[in-house]
Coordinates of C-alpha atoms and ligand atoms in Angstrom, one line a residue:
M1 CA 55.3 25.3 -5.3
C2 CA 54.5 22.9 -7.6
T3 CA 52.9 19.6 -7.4
A4 CA 54.0 16.4 -8.9
K5 CA 51.7 13.6 -8.9
A6 CA 52.9 10.3 -8.3
G7 CA 51.5 7.1 -8.7
L8 CA 48.4 8.6 -10.6
A9 CA 46.0 5.6 -10.9
S10 CA 46.6 5.2 -6.9
G11 CA 45.5 8.5 -6.4
Y12 CA 48.9 9.3 -4.5
V13 CA 50.5 13.0 -4.9
T14 CA 53.9 14.1 -4.2
T15 CA 54.3 17.8 -3.5
V16 CA 57.8 19.0 -4.3
R17 CA 59.1 22.2 -3.0
L18 CA 62.4 24.2 -2.8
N19 CA 63.8 25.6 0.3
P20 CA 66.9 28.0 -0.1
S21 CA 67.8 27.3 3.7
D22 CA 71.4 25.4 4.2
N23 CA 71.0 25.1 7.9
V24 CA 70.3 21.3 7.9
V25 CA 70.7 21.2 11.5
S26 CA 67.1 22.7 12.1
F27 CA 65.6 21.8 9.0
D28 CA 61.9 21.0 10.1
T29 CA 61.4 17.7 8.3
D30 CA 60.7 14.0 9.4
A31 CA 63.7 12.8 7.2
L32 CA 66.5 14.7 6.0
V33 CA 68.6 13.0 3.5
V34 CA 72.2 13.8 2.6
G35 CA 75.1 11.9 0.2
V36 CA 78.5 10.7 1.6
H37 CA 81.1 10.0 -1.0
T38 CA 83.6 7.1 -1.2
G39 CA 87.0 8.8 -0.6
P40 CA 90.7 7.7 -0.7
D41 CA 90.5 8.1 3.2
G42 CA 87.5 7.2 3.9
L43 CA 84.1 8.6 4.1
R44 CA 83.7 12.3 2.7
A45 CA 80.3 14.3 2.9
A46 CA 79.0 15.5 -0.2
P47 CA 77.8 19.3 -0.4
G48 CA 74.8 20.0 1.3
A49 CA 75.5 18.0 4.9
E50 CA 77.6 21.0 5.9
G51 CA 77.5 21.7 9.9
L52 CA 75.4 18.1 10.3
D53 CA 79.0 16.2 11.9
E54 CA 79.7 19.0 14.5
A55 CA 76.1 19.1 15.6
L56 CA 76.1 15.2 15.8
G57 CA 79.2 15.7 18.6
G58 CA 81.8 15.0 15.2
K59 CA 80.7 10.8 15.8
L60 CA 79.0 10.9 12.1
A61 CA 82.0 9.1 10.6
A62 CA 82.5 6.5 12.8
T63 CA 78.5 5.7 12.9
L64 CA 78.5 5.4 9.5
D65 CA 81.9 3.3 9.5
A66 CA 80.1 1.0 12.4
L67 CA 76.7 0.8 9.8
G68 CA 79.5 -0.3 7.2
V69 CA 78.6 2.3 5.3
K70 CA 81.4 2.8 2.1
G71 CA 79.4 5.7 0.0
K72 CA 79.2 3.5 -3.2
P73 CA 75.8 4.3 -5.2
G74 CA 73.1 2.7 -4.2
E75 CA 74.2 2.5 -0.8
I76 CA 71.3 3.7 1.9
A77 CA 71.6 4.1 6.0
K78 CA 69.2 5.6 8.2
V79 CA 70.5 7.1 11.4
P80 CA 68.4 8.0 14.4
T81 CA 69.1 11.7 15.8
F82 CA 68.2 11.8 18.9
G83 CA 67.6 14.9 19.0
A84 CA 70.7 16.2 17.8
L85 CA 68.9 17.6 15.0
T86 CA 65.4 18.5 14.1
A87 CA 65.0 15.9 11.8
P88 CA 64.4 12.9 13.7
L89 CA 65.7 10.7 11.0
L90 CA 68.9 11.1 9.2
V91 CA 69.3 9.1 5.9
V92 CA 73.1 9.0 4.6
V93 CA 73.0 7.7 0.6
G94 CA 76.1 6.5 -1.6
L95 CA 77.1 8.9 -4.3
G96 CA 80.2 7.0 -5.4
D97 CA 83.5 8.5 -6.2
A98 CA 83.6 12.6 -5.0
P99 CA 83.8 14.1 -9.1
E100 CA 87.1 16.4 -10.2
G101 CA 83.8 18.7 -10.9
D102 CA 80.9 18.9 -11.1
H103 CA 78.1 16.5 -9.6
D104 CA 76.9 14.0 -12.6
P105 CA 72.9 14.8 -12.8
E106 CA 72.5 11.2 -13.1
A107 CA 73.8 10.1 -9.9
L108 CA 72.3 12.7 -7.8
R109 CA 69.1 11.4 -9.8
R110 CA 69.5 8.0 -8.6
A111 CA 70.8 8.8 -4.8
A112 CA 67.4 11.0 -4.6
G113 CA 66.0 7.9 -5.9
V114 CA 67.1 5.5 -3.4
A115 CA 66.4 7.6 -0.6
A116 CA 62.8 8.3 -1.5
R117 CA 62.0 4.7 -2.0
A118 CA 63.4 4.1 0.9
L119 CA 61.2 6.4 2.7
A120 CA 58.0 5.3 1.4
G121 CA 55.0 6.2 4.0
T122 CA 57.2 9.0 5.5
A123 CA 55.4 12.6 5.3
R124 CA 58.1 15.4 4.5
V125 CA 61.9 14.2 3.3
A126 CA 64.1 16.9 2.7
L127 CA 66.9 16.0 0.4
A128 CA 70.0 18.1 1.2
L129 CA 71.6 16.7 -1.8
P130 CA 74.5 18.2 -3.7
A131 CA 72.6 21.0 -5.5
A132 CA 74.5 23.9 -6.5
S133 CA 73.6 24.7 -9.8
A134 CA 69.7 24.8 -11.3
E135 CA 70.8 21.8 -13.2
Q136 CA 71.6 19.8 -9.9
A137 CA 68.6 21.0 -8.4
G138 CA 66.7 19.7 -10.9
A139 CA 68.2 16.5 -11.0
V140 CA 67.7 15.9 -7.1
A141 CA 64.0 17.0 -7.5
L142 CA 63.1 14.5 -10.3
G143 CA 65.2 11.3 -8.7
G144 CA 63.5 11.9 -5.8
L145 CA 59.9 12.1 -7.4
L146 CA 60.3 9.1 -9.6
G147 CA 61.9 7.0 -6.5
A148 CA 58.6 7.9 -4.7
Y149 CA 56.4 6.3 -7.1
S150 CA 54.3 3.2 -6.5
F151 CA 51.6 1.0 -8.1
T152 CA 49.1 0.2 -5.3
K153 CA 46.0 0.7 -6.7
Y154 CA 45.2 -3.1 -7.1
R155 CA 46.3 -3.9 -3.4
T156 CA 43.7 -3.8 -0.9
G157 CA 44.1 -2.6 3.2
E158 CA 47.8 -2.9 4.5
Q159 CA 49.5 -3.6 1.6
Q160 CA 48.8 -0.1 0.4
T161 CA 51.8 2.3 1.4
A162 CA 51.5 5.7 0.2
P163 CA 54.8 7.1 -1.0
V164 CA 56.5 10.1 0.1
G165 CA 54.2 12.8 1.0
E166 CA 56.5 16.0 0.4
I167 CA 59.9 16.5 -0.9
T168 CA 61.6 19.6 -0.3
V169 CA 64.8 20.3 -2.2
L170 CA 67.0 22.2 -0.5
S171 CA 69.0 24.6 -2.8
G172 CA 69.5 28.5 -3.4
A173 CA 70.8 27.9 -6.7
G174 CA 69.9 30.8 -9.4
G175 CA 67.2 29.1 -11.8
A176 CA 66.5 26.2 -9.4
E177 CA 62.7 27.2 -9.1
A178 CA 62.3 26.8 -13.1
A179 CA 64.1 23.3 -13.0
V180 CA 62.6 22.1 -9.9
E181 CA 59.1 22.8 -12.0
R182 CA 60.4 21.0 -15.2
A183 CA 61.0 18.2 -12.9
A184 CA 57.7 17.8 -11.6
T185 CA 56.2 18.0 -15.2
V186 CA 58.4 15.4 -16.0
A187 CA 57.9 13.2 -13.6
T188 CA 54.3 13.2 -13.5
S189 CA 54.4 12.2 -17.1
V190 CA 56.9 9.4 -16.0
C191 CA 55.0 8.2 -13.8
L192 CA 52.0 8.4 -15.8
V193 CA 53.3 6.2 -18.6
R194 CA 54.2 3.9 -15.8
D195 CA 50.8 3.4 -14.5
L196 CA 49.4 2.4 -17.7
V197 CA 52.1 0.3 -18.3
N198 CA 51.3 -1.7 -14.9
T199 CA 47.9 -1.5 -15.4
P200 CA 46.2 -5.1 -16.4
P201 CA 45.5 -5.6 -20.0
S202 CA 41.9 -6.5 -18.4
D203 CA 41.3 -2.2 -17.8
L204 CA 43.6 -1.4 -20.6
W205 CA 42.3 -1.9 -24.0
P206 CA 42.9 0.2 -27.1
S207 CA 39.6 2.1 -26.5
R208 CA 40.1 2.9 -23.1
F209 CA 44.1 4.0 -23.6
A210 CA 42.5 6.5 -26.4
E211 CA 39.9 7.6 -23.8
I212 CA 42.6 8.7 -21.5
A213 CA 44.7 10.0 -23.9
E214 CA 42.0 12.4 -25.2
Q215 CA 40.5 13.5 -21.2
T216 CA 44.8 13.9 -20.1
G217 CA 45.8 15.3 -23.4
G218 CA 43.1 17.4 -23.6
E219 CA 43.3 19.0 -20.2
A220 CA 47.1 19.7 -21.0
G221 CA 46.2 21.3 -24.3
L222 CA 46.6 18.7 -27.0
S223 CA 44.4 18.3 -30.1
V224 CA 43.5 14.7 -30.1
E225 CA 42.2 12.9 -32.8
I226 CA 40.7 9.3 -32.4
L227 CA 40.3 6.7 -35.3
D228 CA 38.4 3.9 -34.4
E229 CA 38.4 0.4 -36.8
K230 CA 36.0 1.6 -38.9
A231 CA 37.9 5.2 -39.6
L232 CA 40.8 2.6 -39.8
K233 CA 39.7 0.4 -42.5
E234 CA 38.2 3.2 -44.5
G235 CA 41.0 5.1 -43.9
G236 CA 43.7 2.0 -45.4
Y237 CA 45.2 1.2 -42.2
G238 CA 46.2 -1.9 -43.1
G239 CA 48.7 -2.9 -40.6
I240 CA 46.7 -1.4 -37.6
V241 CA 43.3 -3.6 -38.4
A242 CA 45.7 -6.8 -39.6
V243 CA 46.9 -7.0 -35.9
G244 CA 43.7 -5.5 -34.2
Q245 CA 41.4 -7.9 -35.8
G246 CA 42.1 -11.4 -33.3
S247 CA 40.7 -9.1 -30.8
A248 CA 37.4 -8.2 -29.0
N249 CA 38.8 -5.1 -28.4
P250 CA 39.0 -3.2 -31.5
P251 CA 42.4 -1.1 -32.7
R252 CA 42.6 2.6 -32.5
L253 CA 44.9 5.4 -34.0
V254 CA 45.3 8.6 -31.7
R255 CA 46.9 11.3 -33.1
L256 CA 48.1 14.0 -30.5
A257 CA 49.3 17.6 -31.7
Y258 CA 50.5 20.6 -29.8
S259 CA 51.7 23.5 -31.5
H260 CA 53.6 26.9 -30.8
P261 CA 53.0 30.0 -32.6
E262 CA 57.0 30.9 -32.8
A263 CA 58.0 27.2 -33.3
A264 CA 60.6 26.6 -36.1
K265 CA 60.2 22.9 -36.0
T266 CA 57.9 20.1 -36.3
I267 CA 59.0 16.8 -34.8
A268 CA 56.6 13.4 -34.9
F269 CA 57.0 11.0 -32.3
V270 CA 55.1 7.4 -33.7
G271 CA 54.5 4.7 -30.6
K272 CA 53.9 0.9 -30.3
G273 CA 50.9 0.4 -28.5
I274 CA 50.2 -3.1 -28.1
T275 CA 47.9 -3.2 -25.0
F276 CA 48.8 -7.1 -24.7
D277 CA 50.8 -8.9 -27.3
S278 CA 49.7 -12.6 -26.9
G279 CA 51.8 -13.1 -30.0
G280 CA 48.6 -13.9 -31.9
L281 CA 48.3 -17.2 -33.5
S282 CA 52.3 -17.4 -33.4
L283 CA 51.0 -18.0 -29.7
K284 CA 54.2 -16.5 -27.0
P285 CA 54.9 -19.3 -24.6
T286 CA 53.5 -18.4 -21.2
S287 CA 56.9 -17.4 -19.8
S288 CA 57.2 -14.6 -22.7
M289 CA 53.7 -13.6 -22.3
D290 CA 52.7 -12.7 -18.7
W291 CA 54.7 -9.1 -18.9
M292 CA 53.5 -8.4 -22.0
K293 CA 50.6 -5.9 -20.7
S294 CA 54.0 -3.8 -21.1
D295 CA 54.5 -3.6 -24.8
M296 CA 52.3 -0.2 -25.1
G297 CA 55.2 1.5 -23.4
G298 CA 56.4 3.2 -26.9
A299 CA 52.8 4.6 -27.1
G300 CA 52.8 5.2 -23.5
A301 CA 56.1 7.5 -24.0
V302 CA 54.9 9.0 -26.5
F303 CA 51.5 10.1 -25.1
G304 CA 53.6 11.0 -21.6
A305 CA 55.9 13.1 -23.3
L306 CA 53.0 15.2 -25.7
V307 CA 51.6 16.0 -22.2
A308 CA 55.0 17.2 -20.8
I309 CA 55.6 19.1 -23.9
A310 CA 52.4 20.7 -23.7
R311 CA 52.8 21.6 -20.2
L312 CA 56.1 23.1 -20.5
G313 CA 54.8 25.3 -23.5
L314 CA 57.8 24.4 -25.6
K315 CA 58.7 26.2 -28.6
V316 CA 58.0 23.3 -31.3
N317 CA 55.2 21.5 -33.0
A318 CA 54.9 18.1 -31.4
V319 CA 52.7 15.4 -33.3
G320 CA 52.5 12.0 -31.5
Y321 CA 50.6 8.9 -32.9
L322 CA 49.3 5.9 -30.6
C323 CA 49.3 2.8 -32.4
L324 CA 46.6 0.8 -30.6
A325 CA 45.9 -2.8 -30.7
E326 CA 45.4 -5.5 -28.9
N327 CA 47.2 -8.7 -30.4
M328 CA 45.2 -11.9 -29.9
P329 CA 44.5 -15.6 -31.6
S330 CA 41.2 -16.0 -32.5
G331 CA 38.7 -17.1 -35.3
T332 CA 39.1 -13.5 -36.6
A333 CA 42.7 -13.2 -35.8
Q334 CA 45.1 -12.7 -38.7
R335 CA 47.3 -16.1 -40.4
P336 CA 50.8 -16.7 -40.9
S337 CA 51.2 -16.4 -44.5
D338 CA 47.8 -13.4 -44.9
V339 CA 49.1 -10.2 -47.0
F340 CA 47.8 -6.7 -46.5
T341 CA 48.1 -3.5 -47.9
S342 CA 49.7 -1.2 -45.6
F343 CA 48.5 2.6 -45.3
A344 CA 51.7 3.5 -47.5
G345 CA 50.6 1.5 -50.0
K346 CA 53.0 -1.6 -50.0
T347 CA 51.9 -4.9 -49.4
V348 CA 53.2 -6.9 -46.5
E349 CA 53.0 -11.1 -45.9
V350 CA 52.7 -11.9 -42.2
L351 CA 54.7 -14.9 -41.5
D352 CA 55.2 -14.5 -37.8
T353 CA 51.7 -12.7 -35.7
D354 CA 54.2 -12.0 -33.2
A355 CA 56.0 -9.5 -35.0
E356 CA 53.4 -7.4 -34.8
G357 CA 54.7 -4.1 -33.6
R358 CA 56.3 -3.2 -36.7
L359 CA 53.1 -3.6 -38.5
V360 CA 51.5 -1.2 -36.3
L361 CA 54.1 1.4 -37.0
I362 CA 54.4 1.2 -40.4
D363 CA 50.8 2.8 -41.0
G364 CA 51.7 5.3 -37.8
I365 CA 55.3 6.0 -39.3
A366 CA 53.5 6.9 -43.2
R367 CA 50.9 8.8 -41.6
A368 CA 53.1 11.4 -39.5
G369 CA 54.5 12.1 -43.1
Q370 CA 51.2 13.9 -43.7
D371 CA 52.2 16.4 -40.7
N372 CA 55.7 17.6 -42.6
P373 CA 57.9 16.8 -40.0
D374 CA 61.4 17.8 -39.8
L375 CA 61.9 14.4 -37.8
I376 CA 60.1 11.2 -37.0
V377 CA 61.1 8.8 -34.1
D378 CA 59.6 5.9 -33.3
I379 CA 59.4 4.2 -30.1
A380 CA 58.8 0.7 -29.5
T381 CA 59.4 -2.6 -27.0
L382 CA 59.7 -4.4 -30.6
T383 CA 62.3 -7.2 -30.0
G384 CA 63.3 -9.8 -28.0
A385 CA 66.9 -9.5 -29.9
Q386 CA 67.2 -6.3 -28.2
I387 CA 67.2 -7.4 -25.1
V388 CA 69.6 -10.1 -26.1
A389 CA 72.1 -7.4 -27.8
L390 CA 71.9 -4.5 -25.1
G391 CA 70.5 -6.1 -21.9
W392 CA 67.5 -4.9 -20.0
R393 CA 68.7 -1.1 -19.2
T394 CA 70.2 0.0 -22.8
A395 CA 67.7 1.2 -25.6
G396 CA 68.7 0.4 -29.1
V397 CA 68.7 3.6 -31.5
M398 CA 68.4 3.1 -35.3
A399 CA 68.4 5.8 -37.9
N400 CA 68.4 6.6 -41.7
D401 CA 70.6 9.2 -41.0
D402 CA 73.6 9.1 -38.9
E403 CA 73.3 12.5 -37.2
L404 CA 70.1 12.0 -36.2
R405 CA 71.0 8.6 -34.6
E406 CA 73.9 10.1 -32.7
E407 CA 71.5 13.0 -31.6
V408 CA 69.1 10.5 -29.9
V409 CA 71.7 8.8 -28.1
A410 CA 73.0 12.2 -26.9
V411 CA 69.9 13.4 -25.7
A412 CA 69.1 9.8 -24.3
G413 CA 72.3 10.0 -22.2
E414 CA 71.8 13.9 -21.2
Q415 CA 68.4 12.5 -19.7
G416 CA 70.0 9.8 -17.8
E417 CA 68.5 7.0 -20.3
N418 CA 70.9 4.7 -21.8
A419 CA 70.6 4.1 -25.4
W420 CA 73.1 3.3 -27.7
G421 CA 73.5 3.5 -32.0
M422 CA 73.0 0.7 -33.8
P423 CA 73.8 0.1 -37.4
L424 CA 71.1 -1.1 -40.0
P425 CA 73.5 -3.5 -42.5
E426 CA 72.0 -3.6 -46.1
E427 CA 72.7 -7.1 -46.3
L428 CA 69.8 -7.7 -43.7
R429 CA 67.1 -6.4 -46.6
K430 CA 67.1 -9.5 -48.8
G431 CA 66.4 -11.6 -45.9
L432 CA 62.8 -9.7 -45.3
D433 CA 62.0 -10.4 -49.3
S434 CA 58.1 -12.1 -49.8
P435 CA 57.9 -14.6 -52.6
V436 CA 54.5 -13.0 -53.0
A437 CA 54.1 -9.6 -51.6
D438 CA 56.3 -6.4 -51.3
I439 CA 57.8 -7.7 -48.1
A440 CA 57.8 -9.7 -45.2
N441 CA 57.3 -9.2 -41.5
L442 CA 60.0 -12.1 -40.7
N443 CA 63.2 -12.4 -41.3
P444 CA 64.3 -16.3 -40.7
D445 CA 67.3 -15.9 -39.9
R446 CA 67.1 -14.6 -36.4
F447 CA 70.3 -13.4 -35.7
G448 CA 70.5 -9.6 -35.5
G449 CA 66.4 -9.4 -35.3
M450 CA 66.7 -6.2 -33.7
L451 CA 68.2 -4.5 -37.1
S452 CA 66.2 -6.8 -39.3
A453 CA 63.1 -5.0 -37.7
G454 CA 65.0 -1.5 -38.3
I455 CA 65.1 -2.3 -41.8
F456 CA 61.7 -3.7 -42.6
L457 CA 60.3 -0.3 -40.4
R458 CA 63.1 1.8 -42.7
E459 CA 60.8 1.1 -45.8
F460 CA 57.8 2.5 -44.9
V461 CA 59.5 5.6 -44.1
P462 CA 58.2 8.7 -46.4
D463 CA 60.8 9.8 -49.0
G464 CA 63.3 12.3 -47.4
V465 CA 61.9 12.6 -43.9
K466 CA 64.8 11.6 -41.2
W467 CA 63.9 9.0 -39.0
A468 CA 65.1 7.5 -36.1
H469 CA 63.6 4.1 -34.4
I470 CA 64.0 3.3 -30.6
D471 CA 63.3 -0.3 -29.6
M472 CA 63.2 -0.3 -25.5
A473 CA 61.9 -3.6 -25.1
G474 CA 64.4 -4.1 -22.2
P475 CA 63.9 -1.2 -20.7
A476 CA 60.8 -0.1 -20.8
F477 CA 59.4 -2.7 -17.7
N478 CA 61.7 -4.0 -14.9
K479 CA 61.5 -7.5 -14.0
G480 CA 64.0 -7.5 -11.4
E481 CA 64.8 -5.7 -8.2
A482 CA 64.0 -1.8 -8.0
H483 CA 67.3 0.3 -8.3
G484 CA 67.8 4.2 -8.4
Y485 CA 65.1 6.0 -9.3
T486 CA 63.3 2.9 -10.9
P487 CA 61.0 0.7 -9.1
K488 CA 60.2 -2.8 -10.3
G489 CA 57.6 -3.2 -13.2
G490 CA 56.7 0.0 -15.8
T491 CA 59.5 2.2 -15.9
G492 CA 58.4 5.3 -18.0
A493 CA 61.7 4.6 -20.3
I494 CA 62.2 7.0 -23.3
T495 CA 59.7 9.7 -22.5
R496 CA 62.3 11.8 -20.8
T497 CA 64.5 11.3 -24.0
L498 CA 61.4 12.2 -26.1
V499 CA 61.1 15.3 -24.0
G500 CA 64.8 16.4 -24.2
L501 CA 64.4 16.2 -27.9
A502 CA 61.7 18.5 -28.1
E503 CA 63.7 20.9 -26.1
R504 CA 66.1 20.4 -28.7
Y505 CA 64.0 21.1 -31.4
A506 CA 62.3 24.0 -29.5
G507 CA 66.0 25.9 -29.7
Ligands
BES601 N1 56.5 -7.4 -28.0 C1 57.8 -8.2 -28.3 C2 59.2 -8.0 -28.0 C3 59.1 -8.2 -26.8 C4 59.8 -9.0 -26.6 C5 59.0 -7.2 -25.8 C6 60.6 -8.9 -24.9 C7 59.6 -6.7 -24.6 C8 59.9 -8.4 -24.3 C9 57.5 -8.4 -29.8 O1 56.0 -7.9 -30.3 C10 58.0 -9.9 -30.5 O2 57.5 -10.6 -29.9 N2 59.2 -9.4 -31.3 C11 59.3 -11.1 -31.6 C12 59.7 -11.0 -33.0 C13 59.9 -11.9 -33.8 C14 58.6 -13.0 -34.1 C15 60.6 -11.7 -35.2 C16 60.7 -11.3 -31.2 O3 61.3 -10.4 -30.4 O4 60.9 -12.3 -30.6
MN602 MN1 54.8 -9.9 -30.5
ZN603 ZN1 54.4 -7.0 -29.2

């Protein structure tokens, strides 16, 4: 029915389809996935698993008990069916406590993701998880597709594991078709972002990223405009030029635009796209540098979201800016104490060349003002302080408008992405005073570093425009083990939040 590509760089494709069958016993597949809940008197089968226990001679509960299955989220057990079912393999995933009302879509996404990850290399997987509504069916499909992702382009031979070939979501819910189709579109974008984040910086530099955006964005129906280093210099994009000048790979600003004839609102997204952040002359220590290929995750999310918005045909106008540069130390690199004039006209003293993200973003934010947007949202792997404050999985959201901040947090939550509202305390502004320029890019007091970065950005937001800033330094890249539908490495974080925002502004 619809196809989602997972692991684009590796050329793998996972197809997702919908089947209204509720006969899991005779369903023809290689692996049948069902859910179990923890319950006061032991395990409880989740909706979708009807008829299974009987077909297995009433021995399912005892078998799962012997395997130590408790029904907790993240748990998985593989049970051979010895011909009792058409599927040779039954896969049981934990769903936690049975909900009072509807199943939480995020719990379903995660369970489906756990199953898909455990079934890498399986040709056909059927997900018989709770899917009584279109929303639930979409969640199961999305979790399965995101969990099936694998990035193996740089592996040879045996180490290449193909993901799941085909996922079937068992649901007869009204509207499930559209929900599963949306899931495929969104998953394709998230996996595209993951691929870009995982791609080594030797294969992804600013102009290459711009070419990919032009190609894939163009195919999706976006209009794409690329400013090269000459155009950036002539156009007064002092921040992007300053950050990019230390690299042999010059910077780019990419503008992606989607419009709908019935749109009532225009939204603008601005992404930090540092294809590698060495810190520049304020060089990072090795242990902080080896994963800085992920420093373009914000631009990745903006790109992925714009592609999805176009493919979904949302009734909104959307503009995306990818602020692309490689932050390198060299004889041409900017120096601590250099001053540049930003696109907005304000001068900036660069006290620390490792605080480069904010320098490229301010040009993108100021330029986005020319599109007369109803709101601007910037997305960036901006500060280590975000990770200190909120950990690896929760993005920080700041804004010049309380309502917009809460809206972004709410939309992220709906999409299953963790985000938390953060303040922009006025007293931090004076820490950014520069003895020579209008503002400095560093507050020497490092406490509250995520907030100081937000306050710096706010100075460059066009007058009267609502603006929100998402710092996702932690969520963009998973340095730990895979969990739920999230793999190791690039996560594609915040892509879904941006699509969700676009859906909301599409009315
Ligand atoms: N890209 C980093 C932030 C980062 C850190 C992202 C860890 C992902 C994981 C950013 O450019 C940076 O270096 N920020 C500095 C700012 C400081 C110099 C004010 C930081 O957080 O240390
Ligand atoms: Mn940096
Ligand atoms: Zn950076």
